[in-house]
Amino acid sequence: MVPLSDITEVDYIWKNGELVPWAEATTHVLSHSLHYGSGVFEGIRCYKVPDEDKSYVFRLRDHMERLHRSCKIAQIELPYSVDELMDATLEVIRANRLPACYIRPLVYRGYGVMGVDPTGAPVDVVIAVWPWGAYLGAEALEKGIRIKTSSFARMHVNTLMSKAKAAGNYVNSVLAKMEVKQDGYDEALMLDTNGYVCEATGENFFIVRNGVIKTPPLTAILDGITRDSIIKIARDLGYTVEEQLFTRDEVYYADEAFFSGTAAELTPIRELDNRTIGEGHAGPVTKALQAAYFKAIKGQDPRYGHWLTNYKF
């Protein structure tokens, strides 16, 4: 995994409608969202097409539409349309001459008011891009990772709004991630307040049993765009996908398990709570989905061409 301190600086960040030099893309320390976590964000990837001089941004429109939904839930007035945000994304990638990158749009309440009530705070919008490899490590995509059930439960649906990709929601994830990392694991598995398997700190979760793929329903989890992609791809490959509640002991005897997410892509899980999952490495279903997903994101499967925004660098 690439630690945040190792972010590769590039030339520009898009902020409030213009390209700003990386070091100058700053905000005031009394910005409202910095104190109260009321910003919303997205994570998107741009992939280079092998042996060609073009790249694809994966499901860019879907991500920007979700950003708008998050703003609606958080009652933040987003001053840019989906199309404007898409254009801005391509502009900042092109300005930084990046054939492949991670993309981080962020909408936050800036400097102007203090106190829990954000009324009157200005809204700032940024889109940052930088080169970023495999979030959980390149080897993890093949060998899988070790995970542990966190002592921190995912929030109840009426505690925080789970369908908003809101900055404040991730305090829960930060605590869970630090807890398991300090115990020597790669990632945390989160349960909901009723004890059912929910998701990871930044990824959706799947298991495979007797050829059937299961994933938690959209009750207390974020509606992941990669999750949605994997479900569609799996069904196109002929697999049965069931969205249902299950407990962690069902994970213990699953044949396979994996995470999905923009950063994590499709990462197999080899162990949960010191119990080996399946054969202890990526299983056949996981490998098939992984291969199909990587073909889709790189424009090598025409069935998913509508998910791709072409970008020539």
Short mmCIF file of C-alpha atoms in Angstrom, two decimals:
data_model
loop_
_atom_site.label_atom_id
_atom_site.label_comp_id
_atom_site.label_asym_id
_atom_site.label_seq_id
_atom_site.Cartn_x
_atom_site.Cartn_y
_atom_site.Cartn_z
CA MET A 1 0.00 0.00 0.00
CA VAL A 2 1.20 3.51 -0.83
CA PRO A 3 1.06 5.64 2.34
CA LEU A 4 -0.50 9.06 2.02
CA SER A 5 2.83 10.70 2.85
CA ASP A 6 4.11 9.27 -0.42
CA ILE A 7 1.58 11.02 -2.65
CA THR A 8 3.35 11.95 -5.86
CA GLU A 9 3.01 15.69 -6.42
CA VAL A 10 2.07 16.82 -9.91
CA ASP A 11 1.81 20.30 -11.40
CA TYR A 12 -1.82 21.34 -10.95
CA ILE A 13 -5.00 20.84 -8.95
CA TRP A 14 -8.35 22.08 -10.28
CA LYS A 15 -9.98 24.34 -7.71
CA ASN A 16 -13.17 26.37 -8.07
CA GLY A 17 -13.02 26.49 -11.83
CA GLU A 18 -9.33 27.02 -12.49
CA LEU A 19 -6.03 25.18 -12.49
CA VAL A 20 -3.94 26.07 -9.45
CA PRO A 21 -0.29 25.08 -8.89
CA TRP A 22 -0.14 22.06 -6.57
CA ALA A 23 1.55 23.88 -3.68
CA GLU A 24 -0.93 26.77 -3.88
CA ALA A 25 -4.08 24.64 -3.68
CA THR A 26 -4.59 25.43 -0.01
CA THR A 27 -7.46 26.26 2.33
CA HIS A 28 -7.81 28.15 5.59
CA VAL A 29 -7.31 26.22 8.85
CA LEU A 30 -10.71 27.46 10.04
CA SER A 31 -12.58 25.99 7.08
CA HIS A 32 -15.84 24.52 8.30
CA SER A 33 -15.41 21.02 6.87
CA LEU A 34 -11.96 20.68 8.41
CA HIS A 35 -13.55 21.00 11.84
CA TYR A 36 -16.84 19.17 11.33
CA GLY A 37 -16.19 16.66 8.52
CA SER A 38 -19.04 17.90 6.35
CA GLY A 39 -17.28 17.56 2.99
CA VAL A 40 -18.07 14.90 0.39
CA PHE A 41 -15.72 13.27 -2.07
CA GLU A 42 -15.19 10.64 -4.74
CA GLY A 43 -12.42 8.26 -5.77
CA ILE A 44 -11.99 7.59 -9.50
CA ARG A 45 -9.32 5.95 -11.64
CA CYS A 46 -7.92 6.66 -15.07
CA TYR A 47 -6.31 3.69 -16.83
CA LYS A 48 -3.92 3.66 -19.75
CA VAL A 49 -4.78 1.41 -22.66
CA PRO A 50 -1.87 -1.00 -23.22
CA ASP A 51 0.23 -0.20 -26.30
CA GLU A 52 -1.91 2.80 -27.24
CA ASP A 53 -1.66 6.55 -26.71
CA LYS A 54 -5.00 6.88 -24.98
CA SER A 55 -6.53 6.27 -21.60
CA TYR A 56 -9.97 5.73 -20.11
CA VAL A 57 -11.52 7.24 -17.00
CA PHE A 58 -13.70 4.52 -15.50
CA ARG A 59 -17.36 5.40 -14.89
CA LEU A 60 -16.62 9.10 -14.60
CA ARG A 61 -20.23 10.19 -15.08
CA ASP A 62 -21.47 7.72 -12.47
CA HIS A 63 -18.96 9.04 -9.94
CA MET A 64 -19.89 12.66 -10.56
CA GLU A 65 -23.58 11.82 -10.33
CA ARG A 66 -22.92 10.16 -6.97
CA LEU A 67 -20.99 13.26 -5.88
CA HIS A 68 -24.11 15.29 -6.64
CA ARG A 69 -26.24 12.83 -4.64
CA SER A 70 -23.85 13.08 -1.71
CA CYS A 71 -24.11 16.86 -1.80
CA LYS A 72 -27.90 16.66 -1.82
CA ILE A 73 -27.88 14.38 1.21
CA ALA A 74 -25.37 16.63 3.03
CA GLN A 75 -27.28 19.79 1.93
CA ILE A 76 -24.26 21.26 0.18
CA GLU A 77 -24.96 23.46 -2.84
CA LEU A 78 -22.63 22.13 -5.53
CA PRO A 79 -22.09 24.94 -8.04
CA TYR A 80 -20.99 22.72 -10.95
CA SER A 81 -23.01 20.35 -13.11
CA VAL A 82 -22.03 16.74 -13.74
CA ASP A 83 -20.83 17.65 -17.24
CA GLU A 84 -18.76 20.55 -15.91
CA LEU A 85 -17.11 18.30 -13.35
CA MET A 86 -16.37 15.70 -16.01
CA ASP A 87 -14.77 18.34 -18.23
CA ALA A 88 -12.76 19.66 -15.28
CA THR A 89 -11.49 16.16 -14.54
CA LEU A 90 -10.19 15.68 -18.06
CA GLU A 91 -8.70 19.19 -17.97
CA VAL A 92 -6.64 18.54 -14.84
CA ILE A 93 -5.47 15.09 -16.02
CA ARG A 94 -4.37 16.59 -19.33
CA ALA A 95 -2.65 19.56 -17.65
CA ASN A 96 -0.59 17.11 -15.58
CA ARG A 97 0.16 14.88 -18.59
CA LEU A 98 -0.86 11.71 -16.76
CA PRO A 99 -1.60 8.57 -18.80
CA ALA A 100 -2.93 6.85 -15.66
CA CYS A 101 -3.89 8.26 -12.28
CA TYR A 102 -6.13 8.32 -9.24
CA ILE A 103 -8.69 11.14 -9.18
CA ARG A 104 -10.01 12.77 -6.01
CA PRO A 105 -12.90 15.25 -6.34
CA LEU A 106 -13.72 16.98 -3.04
CA VAL A 107 -16.55 19.35 -2.16
CA TYR A 108 -16.21 21.06 1.19
CA ARG A 109 -17.47 24.00 3.21
CA GLY A 110 -14.73 26.57 3.38
CA TYR A 111 -13.74 29.52 5.53
CA GLY A 112 -16.36 31.96 6.74
CA VAL A 113 -18.41 30.58 9.62
CA MET A 114 -17.69 28.54 12.74
CA GLY A 115 -20.03 26.39 14.76
CA VAL A 116 -22.00 23.27 13.89
CA ASP A 117 -24.48 25.17 11.70
CA PRO A 118 -22.74 25.64 8.32
CA THR A 119 -25.21 28.22 6.98
CA GLY A 120 -23.30 30.87 5.10
CA ALA A 121 -20.07 28.92 4.66
CA PRO A 122 -18.71 29.10 1.10
CA VAL A 123 -18.48 25.89 -0.91
CA ASP A 124 -15.10 24.95 -2.39
CA VAL A 125 -14.64 22.30 -5.06
CA VAL A 126 -11.33 20.67 -5.95
CA ILE A 127 -10.24 17.85 -8.24
CA ALA A 128 -6.78 16.43 -7.59
CA VAL A 129 -5.00 13.75 -9.61
CA TRP A 130 -1.80 11.81 -9.01
CA PRO A 131 -0.15 8.51 -9.98
CA TRP A 132 -1.23 5.71 -7.65
CA GLY A 133 -0.64 1.97 -7.85
CA ALA A 134 -2.45 -0.92 -6.18
CA TYR A 135 -3.98 0.43 -2.97
CA LEU A 136 -3.48 -2.75 -0.95
CA GLY A 137 -0.24 -3.71 -2.70
CA ALA A 138 0.47 -5.28 -6.09
CA GLU A 139 0.99 -8.75 -4.60
CA ALA A 140 -2.41 -8.55 -2.92
CA LEU A 141 -4.18 -8.72 -6.28
CA GLU A 142 -2.83 -12.27 -6.70
CA LYS A 143 -2.06 -13.65 -3.25
CA GLY A 144 -4.85 -11.98 -1.32
CA ILE A 145 -4.78 -10.17 2.01
CA ARG A 146 -5.25 -10.94 5.69
CA ILE A 147 -8.17 -9.19 7.36
CA LYS A 148 -9.67 -8.98 10.82
CA THR A 149 -13.15 -8.22 12.10
CA SER A 150 -13.05 -4.77 13.63
CA SER A 151 -14.28 -4.00 17.13
CA PHE A 152 -15.80 -0.84 15.62
CA ALA A 153 -19.26 -1.37 14.11
CA ARG A 154 -20.40 0.43 10.98
CA MET A 155 -22.79 3.24 11.88
CA HIS A 156 -26.55 2.68 12.05
CA VAL A 157 -28.38 4.08 9.01
CA ASN A 158 -29.96 6.81 11.14
CA THR A 159 -26.66 7.80 12.76
CA LEU A 160 -24.99 9.01 9.57
CA MET A 161 -26.24 8.87 6.02
CA SER A 162 -24.56 5.82 4.49
CA LYS A 163 -25.41 6.73 0.88
CA ALA A 164 -23.36 9.93 1.07
CA LYS A 165 -19.64 9.52 0.53
CA ALA A 166 -19.03 12.04 3.30
CA ALA A 167 -15.70 12.82 4.91
CA GLY A 168 -17.07 12.57 8.45
CA ASN A 169 -18.29 9.01 7.86
CA TYR A 170 -14.70 7.92 7.46
CA VAL A 171 -13.67 8.62 11.05
CA ASN A 172 -15.22 5.22 11.72
CA SER A 173 -13.07 3.73 8.95
CA VAL A 174 -9.90 5.42 10.17
CA LEU A 175 -10.30 3.94 13.66
CA ALA A 176 -11.01 0.47 12.30
CA LYS A 177 -8.12 0.60 9.83
CA MET A 178 -5.61 1.72 12.44
CA GLU A 179 -6.81 -0.94 14.86
CA VAL A 180 -6.24 -3.88 12.51
CA LYS A 181 -3.04 -2.50 10.99
CA GLN A 182 -1.55 -2.24 14.47
CA ASP A 183 -2.43 -5.92 14.94
CA GLY A 184 -0.60 -6.89 11.75
CA TYR A 185 -3.55 -7.22 9.34
CA ASP A 186 -4.06 -5.53 5.98
CA GLU A 187 -7.67 -4.44 6.29
CA ALA A 188 -10.71 -4.50 8.57
CA LEU A 189 -14.05 -6.20 8.05
CA MET A 190 -16.86 -4.08 9.49
CA LEU A 191 -20.09 -5.44 10.93
CA ASP A 192 -23.29 -3.43 11.16
CA THR A 193 -24.99 -2.61 14.46
CA ASN A 194 -26.98 -5.87 14.25
CA GLY A 195 -23.82 -7.95 13.83
CA TYR A 196 -24.13 -8.68 10.11
CA VAL A 197 -21.21 -8.36 7.71
CA CYS A 198 -21.23 -4.88 6.21
CA GLU A 199 -18.14 -3.70 4.32
CA ALA A 200 -14.49 -2.78 4.85
CA THR A 201 -13.05 0.60 5.72
CA GLY A 202 -13.23 1.71 2.09
CA GLU A 203 -14.32 -1.32 0.10
CA ASN A 204 -17.40 -3.43 -0.54
CA PHE A 205 -17.30 -7.13 0.31
CA PHE A 206 -18.16 -10.37 -1.50
CA ILE A 207 -17.99 -14.06 -0.69
CA VAL A 208 -18.31 -17.11 -2.94
CA ARG A 209 -19.86 -20.38 -1.80
CA ASN A 210 -20.62 -23.32 -4.15
CA GLY A 211 -20.30 -21.01 -7.15
CA VAL A 212 -22.82 -18.47 -5.81
CA ILE A 213 -21.60 -14.93 -5.12
CA LYS A 214 -23.03 -13.11 -2.10
CA THR A 215 -22.68 -9.47 -1.09
CA PRO A 216 -24.41 -7.44 1.65
CA PRO A 217 -27.47 -5.47 0.49
CA LEU A 218 -27.56 -1.69 0.20
CA THR A 219 -28.96 -1.13 3.67
CA ALA A 220 -26.09 0.30 5.70
CA ILE A 221 -23.35 0.42 3.06
CA LEU A 222 -22.21 2.82 0.38
CA ASP A 223 -23.56 2.04 -3.08
CA GLY A 224 -20.14 1.26 -4.53
CA ILE A 225 -19.64 1.90 -8.23
CA THR A 226 -17.04 -0.86 -8.48
CA ARG A 227 -19.45 -3.10 -6.55
CA ASP A 228 -22.13 -2.40 -9.14
CA SER A 229 -19.64 -3.11 -11.94
CA ILE A 230 -18.61 -6.45 -10.43
CA ILE A 231 -22.24 -7.53 -9.99
CA LYS A 232 -23.03 -6.73 -13.63
CA ILE A 233 -19.88 -8.45 -14.91
CA ALA A 234 -20.50 -11.52 -12.72
CA ARG A 235 -24.05 -11.92 -14.02
CA ASP A 236 -22.84 -11.47 -17.61
CA LEU A 237 -20.39 -14.32 -16.96
CA GLY A 238 -23.28 -16.50 -15.83
CA TYR A 239 -22.77 -16.37 -12.07
CA THR A 240 -25.62 -16.05 -9.60
CA VAL A 241 -25.21 -12.97 -7.41
CA GLU A 242 -27.31 -12.66 -4.26
CA GLU A 243 -27.57 -9.49 -2.18
CA GLN A 244 -28.38 -10.72 1.32
CA LEU A 245 -27.40 -10.41 4.95
CA PHE A 246 -24.90 -12.91 6.34
CA THR A 247 -22.78 -13.28 9.45
CA ARG A 248 -19.02 -13.45 9.75
CA ASP A 249 -19.01 -17.16 10.53
CA GLU A 250 -20.38 -17.75 7.03
CA VAL A 251 -17.29 -15.97 5.74
CA TYR A 252 -15.08 -18.39 7.68
CA TYR A 253 -16.25 -21.34 5.57
CA ALA A 254 -16.65 -19.48 2.27
CA ASP A 255 -14.81 -20.85 -0.74
CA GLU A 256 -13.58 -17.38 -1.70
CA ALA A 257 -13.85 -13.79 -0.54
CA PHE A 258 -12.81 -10.47 -2.04
CA PHE A 259 -13.08 -6.71 -1.71
CA SER A 260 -14.05 -4.29 -4.45
CA GLY A 261 -13.48 -0.56 -4.72
CA THR A 262 -11.98 2.11 -6.93
CA ALA A 263 -8.72 2.12 -4.98
CA ALA A 264 -8.66 -1.59 -4.08
CA GLU A 265 -10.03 -2.66 -7.50
CA LEU A 266 -10.76 -6.37 -6.93
CA THR A 267 -8.59 -7.70 -4.12
CA PRO A 268 -8.89 -11.32 -2.91
CA ILE A 269 -8.95 -12.18 0.79
CA ARG A 270 -6.96 -15.16 1.99
CA GLU A 271 -7.67 -15.01 5.71
CA LEU A 272 -10.22 -13.60 8.18
CA ASP A 273 -9.65 -13.68 11.94
CA ASN A 274 -6.82 -16.22 11.57
CA ARG A 275 -9.04 -18.57 9.55
CA THR A 276 -7.93 -19.41 6.01
CA ILE A 277 -10.53 -18.63 3.35
CA GLY A 278 -10.77 -21.42 0.78
CA GLU A 279 -7.32 -22.39 -0.47
CA GLY A 280 -5.69 -19.29 1.01
CA HIS A 281 -5.28 -17.37 -2.26
CA ALA A 282 -7.37 -15.97 -5.08
CA GLY A 283 -9.89 -18.61 -6.13
CA PRO A 284 -11.23 -19.39 -9.63
CA VAL A 285 -14.30 -17.14 -9.41
CA THR A 286 -12.27 -14.26 -8.03
CA LYS A 287 -9.68 -14.68 -10.80
CA ALA A 288 -12.36 -14.80 -13.49
CA LEU A 289 -14.01 -11.64 -12.20
CA GLN A 290 -10.68 -9.93 -11.76
CA ALA A 291 -9.66 -10.69 -15.34
CA ALA A 292 -13.02 -9.55 -16.73
CA TYR A 293 -12.95 -6.37 -14.63
CA PHE A 294 -9.46 -5.40 -15.80
CA LYS A 295 -10.51 -5.98 -19.40
CA ALA A 296 -13.54 -3.73 -18.88
CA ILE A 297 -11.64 -0.84 -17.30
CA LYS A 298 -9.02 -0.85 -20.06
CA GLY A 299 -11.48 -0.85 -22.95
CA GLN A 300 -10.85 -4.45 -23.97
CA ASP A 301 -14.48 -5.58 -23.68
CA PRO A 302 -16.95 -3.67 -25.90
CA ARG A 303 -19.88 -4.64 -23.68
CA TYR A 304 -18.69 -2.10 -21.12
CA GLY A 305 -17.59 0.66 -23.44
CA HIS A 306 -20.35 2.93 -22.07
CA TRP A 307 -18.52 2.95 -18.73
CA LEU A 308 -15.43 4.59 -20.23
CA THR A 309 -14.58 8.23 -20.88
CA ASN A 310 -11.87 8.44 -23.53
CA TYR A 311 -8.91 10.64 -22.70
CA LYS A 312 -5.94 11.20 -25.04
CA PHE A 313 -2.81 12.41 -23.29
#
